Each structure stands twice: as structure tokens, then as C-alpha cells.
mmCIF file of N, CA and C and ligand atoms in Angstrom:
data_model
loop_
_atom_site.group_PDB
_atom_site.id
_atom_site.type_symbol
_atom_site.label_atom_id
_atom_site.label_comp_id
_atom_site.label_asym_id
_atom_site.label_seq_id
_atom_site.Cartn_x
_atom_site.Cartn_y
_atom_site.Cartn_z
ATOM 1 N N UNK A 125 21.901 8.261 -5.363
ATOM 2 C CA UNK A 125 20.961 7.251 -4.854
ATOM 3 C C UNK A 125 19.525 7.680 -5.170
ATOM 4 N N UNK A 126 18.876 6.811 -5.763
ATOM 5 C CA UNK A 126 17.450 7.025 -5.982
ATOM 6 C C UNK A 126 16.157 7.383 -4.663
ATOM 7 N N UNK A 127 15.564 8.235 -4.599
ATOM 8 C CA UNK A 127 14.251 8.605 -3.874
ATOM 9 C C UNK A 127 13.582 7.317 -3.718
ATOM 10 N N UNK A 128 13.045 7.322 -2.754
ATOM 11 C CA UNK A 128 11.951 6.475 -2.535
ATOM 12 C C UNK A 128 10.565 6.794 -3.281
ATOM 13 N N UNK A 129 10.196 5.359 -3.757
ATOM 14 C CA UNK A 129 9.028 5.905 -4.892
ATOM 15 C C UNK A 129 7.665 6.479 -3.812
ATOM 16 N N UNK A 130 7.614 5.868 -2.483
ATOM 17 C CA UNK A 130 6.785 6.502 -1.730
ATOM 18 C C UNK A 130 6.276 7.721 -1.563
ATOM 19 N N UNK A 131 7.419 9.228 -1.684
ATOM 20 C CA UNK A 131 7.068 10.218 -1.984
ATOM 21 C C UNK A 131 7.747 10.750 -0.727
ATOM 22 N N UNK A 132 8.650 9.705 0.013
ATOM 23 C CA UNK A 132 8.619 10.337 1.264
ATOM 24 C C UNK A 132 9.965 11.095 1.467
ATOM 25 N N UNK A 133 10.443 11.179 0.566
ATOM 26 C CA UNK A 133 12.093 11.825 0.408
ATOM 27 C C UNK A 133 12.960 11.428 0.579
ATOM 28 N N UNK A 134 13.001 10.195 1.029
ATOM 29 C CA UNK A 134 13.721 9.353 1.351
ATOM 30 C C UNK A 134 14.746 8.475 0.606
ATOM 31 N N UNK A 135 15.976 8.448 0.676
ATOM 32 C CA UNK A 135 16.573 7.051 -0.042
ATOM 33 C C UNK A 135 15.844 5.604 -0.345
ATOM 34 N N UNK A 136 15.352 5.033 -1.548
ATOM 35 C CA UNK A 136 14.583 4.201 -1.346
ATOM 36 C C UNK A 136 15.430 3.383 -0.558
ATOM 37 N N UNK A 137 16.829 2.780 -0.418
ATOM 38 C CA UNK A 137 17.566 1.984 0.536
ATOM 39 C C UNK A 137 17.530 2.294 2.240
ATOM 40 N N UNK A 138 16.821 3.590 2.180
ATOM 41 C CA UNK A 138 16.793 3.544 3.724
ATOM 42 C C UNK A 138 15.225 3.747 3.953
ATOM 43 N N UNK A 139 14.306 3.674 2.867
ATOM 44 C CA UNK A 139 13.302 3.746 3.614
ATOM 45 C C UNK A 139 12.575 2.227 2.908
ATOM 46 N N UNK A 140 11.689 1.980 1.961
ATOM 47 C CA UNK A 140 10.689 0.555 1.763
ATOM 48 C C UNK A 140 11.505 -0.532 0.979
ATOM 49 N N UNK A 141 12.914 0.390 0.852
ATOM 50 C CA UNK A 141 13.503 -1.332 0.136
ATOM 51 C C UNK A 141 13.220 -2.251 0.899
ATOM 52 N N UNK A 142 13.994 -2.159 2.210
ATOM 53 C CA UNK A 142 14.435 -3.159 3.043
ATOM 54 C C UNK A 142 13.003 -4.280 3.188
ATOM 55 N N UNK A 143 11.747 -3.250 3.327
ATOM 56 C CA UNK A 143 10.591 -4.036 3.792
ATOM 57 C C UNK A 143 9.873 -5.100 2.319
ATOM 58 N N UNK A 144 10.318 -4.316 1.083
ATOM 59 C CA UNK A 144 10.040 -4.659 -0.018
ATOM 60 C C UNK A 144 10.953 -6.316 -0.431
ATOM 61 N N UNK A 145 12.142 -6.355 0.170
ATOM 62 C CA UNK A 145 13.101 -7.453 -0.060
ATOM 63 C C UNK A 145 12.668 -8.626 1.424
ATOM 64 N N UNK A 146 11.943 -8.157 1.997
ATOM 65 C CA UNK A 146 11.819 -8.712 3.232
ATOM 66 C C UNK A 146 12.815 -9.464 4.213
ATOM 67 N N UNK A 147 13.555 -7.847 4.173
ATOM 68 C CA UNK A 147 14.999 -7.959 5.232
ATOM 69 C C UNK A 147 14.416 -7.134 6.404
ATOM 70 N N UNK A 148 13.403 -6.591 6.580
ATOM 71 C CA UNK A 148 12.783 -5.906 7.563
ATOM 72 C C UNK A 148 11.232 -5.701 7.795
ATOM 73 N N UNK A 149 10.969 -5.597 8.810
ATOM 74 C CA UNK A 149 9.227 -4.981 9.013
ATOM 75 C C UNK A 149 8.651 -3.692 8.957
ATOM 76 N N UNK A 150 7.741 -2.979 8.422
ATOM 77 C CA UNK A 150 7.598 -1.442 8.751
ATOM 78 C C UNK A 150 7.155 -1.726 10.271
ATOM 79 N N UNK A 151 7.202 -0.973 10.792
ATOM 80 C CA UNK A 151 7.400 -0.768 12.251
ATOM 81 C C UNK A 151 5.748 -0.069 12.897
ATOM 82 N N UNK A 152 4.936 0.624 11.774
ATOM 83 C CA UNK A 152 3.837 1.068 11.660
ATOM 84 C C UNK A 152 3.375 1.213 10.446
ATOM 85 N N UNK A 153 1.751 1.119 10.652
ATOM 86 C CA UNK A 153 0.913 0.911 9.978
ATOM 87 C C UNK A 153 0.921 2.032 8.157
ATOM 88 N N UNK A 154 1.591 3.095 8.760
ATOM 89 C CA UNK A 154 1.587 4.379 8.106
ATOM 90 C C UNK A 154 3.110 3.387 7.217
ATOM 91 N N UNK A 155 3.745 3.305 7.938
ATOM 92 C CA UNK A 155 5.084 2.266 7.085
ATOM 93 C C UNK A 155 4.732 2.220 6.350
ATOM 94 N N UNK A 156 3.810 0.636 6.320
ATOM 95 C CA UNK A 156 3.220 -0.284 5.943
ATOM 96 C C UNK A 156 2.538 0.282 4.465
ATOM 97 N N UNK A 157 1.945 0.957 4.666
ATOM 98 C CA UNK A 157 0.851 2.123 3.739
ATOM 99 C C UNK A 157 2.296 2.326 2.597
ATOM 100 N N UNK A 158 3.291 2.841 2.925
ATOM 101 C CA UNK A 158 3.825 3.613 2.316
ATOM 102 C C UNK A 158 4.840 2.539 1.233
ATOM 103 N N UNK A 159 5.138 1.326 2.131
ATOM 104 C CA UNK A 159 5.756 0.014 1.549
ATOM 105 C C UNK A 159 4.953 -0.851 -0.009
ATOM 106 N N UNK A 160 3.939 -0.718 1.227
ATOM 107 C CA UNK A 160 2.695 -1.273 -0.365
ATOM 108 C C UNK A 160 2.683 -0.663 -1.509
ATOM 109 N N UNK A 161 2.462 1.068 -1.451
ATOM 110 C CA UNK A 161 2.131 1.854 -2.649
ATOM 111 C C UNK A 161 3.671 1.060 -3.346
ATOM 112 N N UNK A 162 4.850 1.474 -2.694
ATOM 113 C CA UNK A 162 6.032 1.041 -3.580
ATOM 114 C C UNK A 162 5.582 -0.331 -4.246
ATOM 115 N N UNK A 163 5.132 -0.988 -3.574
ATOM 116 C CA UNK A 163 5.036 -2.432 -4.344
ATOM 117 C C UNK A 163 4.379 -2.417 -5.083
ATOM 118 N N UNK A 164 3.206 -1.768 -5.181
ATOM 119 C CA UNK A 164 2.100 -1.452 -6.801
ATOM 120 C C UNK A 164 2.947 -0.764 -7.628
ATOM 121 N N UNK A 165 3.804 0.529 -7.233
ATOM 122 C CA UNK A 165 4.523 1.585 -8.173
ATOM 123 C C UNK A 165 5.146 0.621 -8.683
ATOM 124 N N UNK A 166 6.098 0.168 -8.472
ATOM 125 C CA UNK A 166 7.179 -1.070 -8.622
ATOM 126 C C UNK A 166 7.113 -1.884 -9.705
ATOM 127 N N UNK A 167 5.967 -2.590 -9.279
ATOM 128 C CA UNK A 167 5.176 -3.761 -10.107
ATOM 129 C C UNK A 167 4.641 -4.633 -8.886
ATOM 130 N N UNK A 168 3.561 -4.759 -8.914
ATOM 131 C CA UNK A 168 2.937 -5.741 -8.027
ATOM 132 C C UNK A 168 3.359 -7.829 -7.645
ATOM 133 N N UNK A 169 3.485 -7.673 -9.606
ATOM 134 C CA UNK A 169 4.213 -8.930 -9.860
ATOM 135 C C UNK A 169 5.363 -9.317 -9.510
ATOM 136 N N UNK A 170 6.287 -8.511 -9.150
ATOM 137 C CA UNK A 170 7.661 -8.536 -8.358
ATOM 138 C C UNK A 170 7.491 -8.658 -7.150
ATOM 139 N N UNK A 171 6.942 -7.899 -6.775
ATOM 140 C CA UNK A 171 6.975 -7.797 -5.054
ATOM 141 C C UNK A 171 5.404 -8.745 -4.365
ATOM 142 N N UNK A 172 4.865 -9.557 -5.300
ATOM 143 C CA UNK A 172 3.798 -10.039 -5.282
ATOM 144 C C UNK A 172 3.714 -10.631 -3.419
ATOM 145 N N UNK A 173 5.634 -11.022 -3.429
ATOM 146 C CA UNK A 173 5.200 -11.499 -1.952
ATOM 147 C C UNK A 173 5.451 -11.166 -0.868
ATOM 148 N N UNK A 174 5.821 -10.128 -1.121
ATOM 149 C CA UNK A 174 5.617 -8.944 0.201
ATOM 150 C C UNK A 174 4.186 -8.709 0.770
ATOM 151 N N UNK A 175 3.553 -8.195 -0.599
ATOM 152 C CA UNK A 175 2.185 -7.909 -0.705
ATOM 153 C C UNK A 175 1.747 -9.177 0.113
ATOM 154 N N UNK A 176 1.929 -10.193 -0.106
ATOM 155 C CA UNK A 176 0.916 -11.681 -0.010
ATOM 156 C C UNK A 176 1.139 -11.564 1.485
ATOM 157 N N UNK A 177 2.285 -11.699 2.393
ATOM 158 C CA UNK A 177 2.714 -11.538 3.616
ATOM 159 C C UNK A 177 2.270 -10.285 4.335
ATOM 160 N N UNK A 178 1.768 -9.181 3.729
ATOM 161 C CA UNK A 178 1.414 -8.195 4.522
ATOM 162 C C UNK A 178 -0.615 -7.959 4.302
ATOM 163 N N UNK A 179 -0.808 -9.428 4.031
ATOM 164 C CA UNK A 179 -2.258 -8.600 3.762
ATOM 165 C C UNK A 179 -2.837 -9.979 5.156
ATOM 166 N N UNK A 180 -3.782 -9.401 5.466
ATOM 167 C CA UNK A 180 -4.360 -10.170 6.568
ATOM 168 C C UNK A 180 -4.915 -11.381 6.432
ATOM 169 N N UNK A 181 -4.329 -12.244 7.060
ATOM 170 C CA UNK A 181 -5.738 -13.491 6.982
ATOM 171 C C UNK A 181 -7.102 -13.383 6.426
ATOM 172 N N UNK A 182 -7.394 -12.829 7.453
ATOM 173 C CA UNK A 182 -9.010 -12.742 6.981
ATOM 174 C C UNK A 182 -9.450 -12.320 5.980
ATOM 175 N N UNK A 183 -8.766 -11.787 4.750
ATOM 176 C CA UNK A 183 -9.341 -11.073 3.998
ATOM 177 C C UNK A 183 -8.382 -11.196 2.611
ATOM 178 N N UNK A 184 -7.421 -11.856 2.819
ATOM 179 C CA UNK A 184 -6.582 -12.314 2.093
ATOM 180 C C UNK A 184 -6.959 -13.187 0.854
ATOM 181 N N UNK A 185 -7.802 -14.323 1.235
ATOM 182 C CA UNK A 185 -8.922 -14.935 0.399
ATOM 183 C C UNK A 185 -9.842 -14.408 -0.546
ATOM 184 N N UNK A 186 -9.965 -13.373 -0.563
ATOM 185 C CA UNK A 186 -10.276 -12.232 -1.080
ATOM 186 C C UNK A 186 -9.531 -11.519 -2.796
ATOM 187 N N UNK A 187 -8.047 -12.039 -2.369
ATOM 188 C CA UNK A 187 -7.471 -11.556 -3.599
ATOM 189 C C UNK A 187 -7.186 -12.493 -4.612
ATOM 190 N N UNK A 188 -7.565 -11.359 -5.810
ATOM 191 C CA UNK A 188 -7.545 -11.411 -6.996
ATOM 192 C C UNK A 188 -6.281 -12.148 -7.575
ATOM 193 N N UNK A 189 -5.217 -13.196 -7.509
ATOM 194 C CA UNK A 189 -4.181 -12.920 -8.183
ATOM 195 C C UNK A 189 -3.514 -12.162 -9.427
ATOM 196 N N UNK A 190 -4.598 -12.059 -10.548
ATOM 197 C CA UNK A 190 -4.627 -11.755 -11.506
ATOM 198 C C UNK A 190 -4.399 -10.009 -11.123
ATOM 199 N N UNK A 191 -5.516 -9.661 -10.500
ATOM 200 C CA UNK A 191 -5.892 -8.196 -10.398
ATOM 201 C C UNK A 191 -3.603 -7.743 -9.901
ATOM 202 N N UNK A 192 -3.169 -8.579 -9.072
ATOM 203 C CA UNK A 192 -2.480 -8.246 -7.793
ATOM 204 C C UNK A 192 -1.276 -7.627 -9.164
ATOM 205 N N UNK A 193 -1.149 -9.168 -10.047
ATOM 206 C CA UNK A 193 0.053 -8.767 -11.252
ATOM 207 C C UNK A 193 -0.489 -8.029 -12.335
ATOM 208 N N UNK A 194 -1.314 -7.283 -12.002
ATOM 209 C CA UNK A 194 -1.770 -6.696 -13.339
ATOM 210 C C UNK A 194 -0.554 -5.199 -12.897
ATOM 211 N N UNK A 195 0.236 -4.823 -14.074
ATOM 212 C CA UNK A 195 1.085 -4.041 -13.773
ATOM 213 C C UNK A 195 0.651 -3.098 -14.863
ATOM 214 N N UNK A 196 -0.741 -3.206 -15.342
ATOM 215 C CA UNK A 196 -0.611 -1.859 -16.176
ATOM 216 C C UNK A 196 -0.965 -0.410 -15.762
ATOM 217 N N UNK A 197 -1.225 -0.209 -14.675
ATOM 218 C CA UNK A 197 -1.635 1.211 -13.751
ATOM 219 C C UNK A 197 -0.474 1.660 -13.704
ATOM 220 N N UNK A 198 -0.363 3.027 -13.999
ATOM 221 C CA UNK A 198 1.409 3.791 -13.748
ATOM 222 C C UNK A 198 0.881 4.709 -12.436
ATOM 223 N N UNK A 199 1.397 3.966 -11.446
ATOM 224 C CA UNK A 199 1.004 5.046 -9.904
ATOM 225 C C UNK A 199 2.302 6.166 -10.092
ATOM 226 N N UNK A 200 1.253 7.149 -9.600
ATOM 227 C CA UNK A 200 2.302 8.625 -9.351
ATOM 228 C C UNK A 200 2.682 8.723 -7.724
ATOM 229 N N UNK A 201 1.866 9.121 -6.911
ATOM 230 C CA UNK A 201 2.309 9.399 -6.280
ATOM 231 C C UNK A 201 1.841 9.045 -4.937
ATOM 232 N N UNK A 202 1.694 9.270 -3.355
ATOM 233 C CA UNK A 202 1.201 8.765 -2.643
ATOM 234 C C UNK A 202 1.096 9.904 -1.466
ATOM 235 N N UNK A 203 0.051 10.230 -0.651
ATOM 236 C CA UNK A 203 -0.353 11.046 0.187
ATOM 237 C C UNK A 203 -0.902 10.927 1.365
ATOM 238 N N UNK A 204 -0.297 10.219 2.575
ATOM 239 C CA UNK A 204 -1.170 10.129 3.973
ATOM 240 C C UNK A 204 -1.641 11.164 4.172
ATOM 241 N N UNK A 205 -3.356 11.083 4.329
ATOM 242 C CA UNK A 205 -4.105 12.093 5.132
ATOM 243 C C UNK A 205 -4.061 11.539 6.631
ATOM 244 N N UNK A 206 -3.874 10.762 7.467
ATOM 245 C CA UNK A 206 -4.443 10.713 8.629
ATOM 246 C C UNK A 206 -4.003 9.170 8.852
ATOM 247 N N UNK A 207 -3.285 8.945 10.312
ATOM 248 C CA UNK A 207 -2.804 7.504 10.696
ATOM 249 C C UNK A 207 -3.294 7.841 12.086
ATOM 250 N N UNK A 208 -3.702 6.318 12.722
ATOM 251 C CA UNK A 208 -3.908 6.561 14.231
ATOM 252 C C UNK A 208 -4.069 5.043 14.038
ATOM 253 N N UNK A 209 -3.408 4.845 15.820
ATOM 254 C CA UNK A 209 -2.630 3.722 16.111
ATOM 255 C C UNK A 209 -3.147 3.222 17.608
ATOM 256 N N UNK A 210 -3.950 2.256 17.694
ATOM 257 C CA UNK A 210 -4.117 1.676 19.240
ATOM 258 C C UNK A 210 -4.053 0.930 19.313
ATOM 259 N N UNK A 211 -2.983 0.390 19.836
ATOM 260 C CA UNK A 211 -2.864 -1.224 19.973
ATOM 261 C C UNK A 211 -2.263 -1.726 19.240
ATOM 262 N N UNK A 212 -3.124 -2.985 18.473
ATOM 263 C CA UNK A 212 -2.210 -3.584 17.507
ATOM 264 C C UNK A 212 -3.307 -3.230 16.561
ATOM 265 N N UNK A 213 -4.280 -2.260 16.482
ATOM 266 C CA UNK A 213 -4.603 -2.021 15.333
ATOM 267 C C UNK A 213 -4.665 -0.400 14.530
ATOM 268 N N UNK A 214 -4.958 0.083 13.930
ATOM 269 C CA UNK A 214 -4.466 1.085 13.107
ATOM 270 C C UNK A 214 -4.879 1.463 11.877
ATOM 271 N N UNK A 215 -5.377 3.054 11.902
ATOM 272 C CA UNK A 215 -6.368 3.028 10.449
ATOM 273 C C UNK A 215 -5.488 4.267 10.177
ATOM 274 N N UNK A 216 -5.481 3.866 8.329
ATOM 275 C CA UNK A 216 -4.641 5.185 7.613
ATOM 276 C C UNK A 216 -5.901 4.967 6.504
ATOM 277 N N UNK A 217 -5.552 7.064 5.919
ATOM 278 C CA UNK A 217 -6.466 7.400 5.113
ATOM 279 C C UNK A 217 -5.359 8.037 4.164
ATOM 280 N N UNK A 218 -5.127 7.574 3.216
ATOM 281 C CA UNK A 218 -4.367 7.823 1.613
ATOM 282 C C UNK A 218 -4.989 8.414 0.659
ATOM 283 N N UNK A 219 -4.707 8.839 -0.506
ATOM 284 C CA UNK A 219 -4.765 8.884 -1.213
ATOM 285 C C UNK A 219 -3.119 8.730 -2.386
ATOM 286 N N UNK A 220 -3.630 8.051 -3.848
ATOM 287 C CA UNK A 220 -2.803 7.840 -4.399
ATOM 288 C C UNK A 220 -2.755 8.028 -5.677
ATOM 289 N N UNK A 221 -2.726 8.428 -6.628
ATOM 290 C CA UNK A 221 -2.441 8.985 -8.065
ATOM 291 C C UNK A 221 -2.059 7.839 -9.033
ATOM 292 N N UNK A 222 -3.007 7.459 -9.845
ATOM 293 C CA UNK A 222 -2.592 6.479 -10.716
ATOM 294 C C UNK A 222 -3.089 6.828 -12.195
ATOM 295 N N UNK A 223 -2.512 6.795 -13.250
ATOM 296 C CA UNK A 223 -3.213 6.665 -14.435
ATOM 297 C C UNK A 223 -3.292 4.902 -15.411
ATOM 298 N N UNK A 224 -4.831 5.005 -15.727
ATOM 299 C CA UNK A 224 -5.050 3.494 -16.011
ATOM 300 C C UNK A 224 -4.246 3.194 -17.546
ATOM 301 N N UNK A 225 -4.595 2.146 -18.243
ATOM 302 C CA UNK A 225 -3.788 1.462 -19.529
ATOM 303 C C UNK A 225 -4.635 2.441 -20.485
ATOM 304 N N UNK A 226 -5.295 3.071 -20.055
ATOM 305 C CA UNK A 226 -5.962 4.421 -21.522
ATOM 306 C C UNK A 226 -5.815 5.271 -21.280
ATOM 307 N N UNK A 227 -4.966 5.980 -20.309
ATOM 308 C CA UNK A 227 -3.972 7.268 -19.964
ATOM 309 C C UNK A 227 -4.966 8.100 -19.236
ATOM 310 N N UNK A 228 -6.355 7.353 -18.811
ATOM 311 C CA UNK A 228 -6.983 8.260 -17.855
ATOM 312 C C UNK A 228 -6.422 8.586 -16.474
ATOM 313 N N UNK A 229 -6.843 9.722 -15.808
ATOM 314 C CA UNK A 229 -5.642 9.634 -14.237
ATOM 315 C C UNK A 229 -6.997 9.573 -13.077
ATOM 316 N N UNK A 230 -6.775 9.091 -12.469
ATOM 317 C CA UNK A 230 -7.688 8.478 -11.482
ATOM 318 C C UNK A 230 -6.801 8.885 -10.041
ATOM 319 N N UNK A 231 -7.451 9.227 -8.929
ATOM 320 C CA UNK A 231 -6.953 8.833 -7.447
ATOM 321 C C UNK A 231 -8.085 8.141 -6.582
ATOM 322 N N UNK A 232 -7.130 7.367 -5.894
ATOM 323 C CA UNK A 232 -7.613 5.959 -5.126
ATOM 324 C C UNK A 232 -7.245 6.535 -3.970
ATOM 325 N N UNK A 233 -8.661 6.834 -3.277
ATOM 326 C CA UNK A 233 -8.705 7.661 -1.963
ATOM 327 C C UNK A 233 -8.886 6.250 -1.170
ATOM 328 N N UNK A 234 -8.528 5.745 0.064
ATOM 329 C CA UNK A 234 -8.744 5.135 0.793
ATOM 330 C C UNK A 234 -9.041 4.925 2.355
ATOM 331 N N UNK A 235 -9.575 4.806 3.261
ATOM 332 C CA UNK A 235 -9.778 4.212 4.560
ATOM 333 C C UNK A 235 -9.577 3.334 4.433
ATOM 334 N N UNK A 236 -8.229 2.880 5.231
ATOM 335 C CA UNK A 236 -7.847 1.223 5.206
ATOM 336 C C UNK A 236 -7.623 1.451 6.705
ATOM 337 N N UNK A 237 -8.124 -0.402 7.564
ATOM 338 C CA UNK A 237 -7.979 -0.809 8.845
ATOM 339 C C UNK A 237 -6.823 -2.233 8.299
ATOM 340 N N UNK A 238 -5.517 -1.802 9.448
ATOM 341 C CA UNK A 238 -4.568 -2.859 9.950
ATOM 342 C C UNK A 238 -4.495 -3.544 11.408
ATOM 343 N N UNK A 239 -3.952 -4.606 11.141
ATOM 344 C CA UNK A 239 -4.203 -5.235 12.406
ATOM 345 C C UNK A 239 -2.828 -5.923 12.448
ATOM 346 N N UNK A 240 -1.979 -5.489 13.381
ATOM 347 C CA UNK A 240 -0.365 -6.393 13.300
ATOM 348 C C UNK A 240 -0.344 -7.654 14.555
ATOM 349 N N UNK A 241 -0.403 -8.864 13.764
ATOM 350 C CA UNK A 241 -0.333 -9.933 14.325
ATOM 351 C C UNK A 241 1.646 -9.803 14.580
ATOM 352 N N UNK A 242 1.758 -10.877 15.332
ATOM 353 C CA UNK A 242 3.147 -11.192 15.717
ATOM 354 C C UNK A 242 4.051 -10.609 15.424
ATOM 355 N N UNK A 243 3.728 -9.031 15.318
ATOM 356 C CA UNK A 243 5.141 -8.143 15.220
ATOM 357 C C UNK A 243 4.918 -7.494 13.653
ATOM 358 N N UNK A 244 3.807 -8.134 12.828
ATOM 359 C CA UNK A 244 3.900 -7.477 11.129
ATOM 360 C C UNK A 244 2.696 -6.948 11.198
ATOM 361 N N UNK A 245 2.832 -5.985 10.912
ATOM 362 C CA UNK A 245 1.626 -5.059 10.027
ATOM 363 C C UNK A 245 1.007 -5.670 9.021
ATOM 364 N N UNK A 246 -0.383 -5.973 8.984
ATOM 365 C CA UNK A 246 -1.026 -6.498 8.242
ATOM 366 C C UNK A 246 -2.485 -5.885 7.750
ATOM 367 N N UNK A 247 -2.286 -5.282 6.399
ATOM 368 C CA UNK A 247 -3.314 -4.828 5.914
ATOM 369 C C UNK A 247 -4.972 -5.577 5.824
ATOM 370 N N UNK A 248 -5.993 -5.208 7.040
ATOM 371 C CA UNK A 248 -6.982 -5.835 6.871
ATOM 372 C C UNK A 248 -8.037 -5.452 5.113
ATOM 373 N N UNK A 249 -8.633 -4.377 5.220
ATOM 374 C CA UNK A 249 -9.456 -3.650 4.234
ATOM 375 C C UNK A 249 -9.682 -2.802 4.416
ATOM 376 N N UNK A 250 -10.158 -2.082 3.257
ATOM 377 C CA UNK A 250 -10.553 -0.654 3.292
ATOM 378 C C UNK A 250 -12.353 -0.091 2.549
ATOM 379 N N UNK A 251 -12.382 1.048 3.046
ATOM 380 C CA UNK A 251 -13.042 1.624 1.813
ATOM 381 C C UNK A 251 -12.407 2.669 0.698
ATOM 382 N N UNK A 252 -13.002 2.217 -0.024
ATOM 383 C CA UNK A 252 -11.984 2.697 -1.352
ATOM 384 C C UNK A 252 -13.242 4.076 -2.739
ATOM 385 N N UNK A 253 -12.670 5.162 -2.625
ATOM 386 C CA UNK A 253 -13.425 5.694 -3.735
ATOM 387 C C UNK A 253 -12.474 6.058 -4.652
ATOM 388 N N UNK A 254 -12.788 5.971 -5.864
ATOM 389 C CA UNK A 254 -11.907 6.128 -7.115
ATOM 390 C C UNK A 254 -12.524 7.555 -7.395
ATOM 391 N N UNK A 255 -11.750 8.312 -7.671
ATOM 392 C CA UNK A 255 -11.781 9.748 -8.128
ATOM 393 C C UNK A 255 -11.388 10.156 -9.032
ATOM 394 N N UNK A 256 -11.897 9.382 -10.390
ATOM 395 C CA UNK A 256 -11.776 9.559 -11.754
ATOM 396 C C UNK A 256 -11.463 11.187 -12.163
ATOM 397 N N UNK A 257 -10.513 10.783 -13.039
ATOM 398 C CA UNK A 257 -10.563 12.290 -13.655
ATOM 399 C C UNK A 257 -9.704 13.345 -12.444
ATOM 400 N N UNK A 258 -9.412 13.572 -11.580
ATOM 401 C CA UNK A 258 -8.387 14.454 -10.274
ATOM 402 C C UNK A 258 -7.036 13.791 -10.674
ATOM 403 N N UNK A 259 -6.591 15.065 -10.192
ATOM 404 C CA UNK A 259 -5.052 15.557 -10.949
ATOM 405 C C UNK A 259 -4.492 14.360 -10.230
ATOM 406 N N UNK A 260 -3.288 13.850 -10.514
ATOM 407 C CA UNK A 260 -2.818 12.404 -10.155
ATOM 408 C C UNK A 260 -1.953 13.153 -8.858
ATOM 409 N N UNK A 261 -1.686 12.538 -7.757
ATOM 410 C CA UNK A 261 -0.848 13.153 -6.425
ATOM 411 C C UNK A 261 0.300 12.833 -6.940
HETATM 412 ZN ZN1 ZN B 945 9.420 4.643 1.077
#
């Protein structure tokens, strides 16, 4: 059985398939974090509507379609620094390992805030620094 592309050691069937096929919810925000990266690793364009269902109202308007199926980034790997949880809202700090369509390797450090309406985790926004050039996670 294949690893979960998350990084988390996991069977991907017991850990972000389920949320990726949307036969289940991540249960937390840190989930959630870990569901998404699969859906970029993946292809974004496949799982386009997972993604679409887990990103917030408010900020949802916001996306790119184009940017969402662009599947030429090869993500490596994925790294929670830090989750904390009150309420129904919830901030995780990632980092993630990608190399772009000219084989440069970049990591996409993030502060992202969630907010889970009616039971789903929903990615509001983040701040985001790209760290061109660092070894891919
Ligand atoms: Zn996973």
C-alpha cells in the first residue's frame, strides 16, 4: 500500500484519501493542511473540488482557477511547524518543498488562518514567503 503523499507515514487510504474523494472531513485544521498539500502533490486539477469546498467563503473569490490547475510545480514534501486550535478557528504554520517548471526548488513557508463552518475545515488565508533556492522538505 502506498504512503501518504503528506509525509505523514501513513497509508494514503487511511489517512487524506478519504478527505481527497470526499467520503470524509479532516477533523482538524492541521488535517486539513495536510489534505490540501496532497491535493497540489496530486494535481490540483483532479482534486480541484475538494480544494473548492475547503477554501472559505470569504476569500474564495479570490481564486485563480487557472493558477488552482496549473499542475506544473512537482511538490516534495510537507512540514507542520506549529497548529493551535480555539474554537472553530485555527492557525497552522507549514512549510512545503516544491520545484517550479525550470527545475528551480523553492519552499512555500506559510501562516495560514482556518475557520470551520458547519463541521468542515475551511481554509481562510495566509501569509506566504517563498524561499527560493532552500533545499526542497
Ligand atoms: Zn495524508
Amino acid at each position: 500500500m502506498s504512503l501518504c503523499p503528506c509525509s505523514s507515514a501513513k497509508p494514503f487510504a487511511d489517512c487524506c484519501e478519504p478527505f481527497l474523494l470526499l467520503q470524509d472531513k479532516p477533523k482538524s485544521a492541521r488535517a486539513l493542511v495536510r489534505a490540501r498539500f496532497c491535493a497540489y502533490k496530486l494535481g490540483a486539477g483532479t482534486y480541484r473540488e475538494f480544494l473548492m469546498r475547503t477554501w472559505h467563503p470569504a476569500t474564495a473569490n479570490k481564486i485563480n482557477i487557472t493558477d488552482l490547475t496549473n499542475d506544473n510545480l512537482q511538490w516534495a514534501g510537507l512540514e507542520i511547524l506549529f497548529a493551535e486550535q480555539k474554537g472553530d478557528k485555527a492557525r497552522v504554520e507549514f512549510k512545503a518543498g516544491y520545484t517550479d517548471n525550470l527545475g528551480q526548488p523553492h519552499v512555500h513557508h506559510e501562516r495560514a488562518l482556518f475557520h470551520r463552518i458547519k463541521g468542515t475545515w475551511m481554509y481562510l488565508d495566509g501569509q506566504v514567503r517563498d524561499l527560493t533556492g532552500q533545499a526542497a522538505g
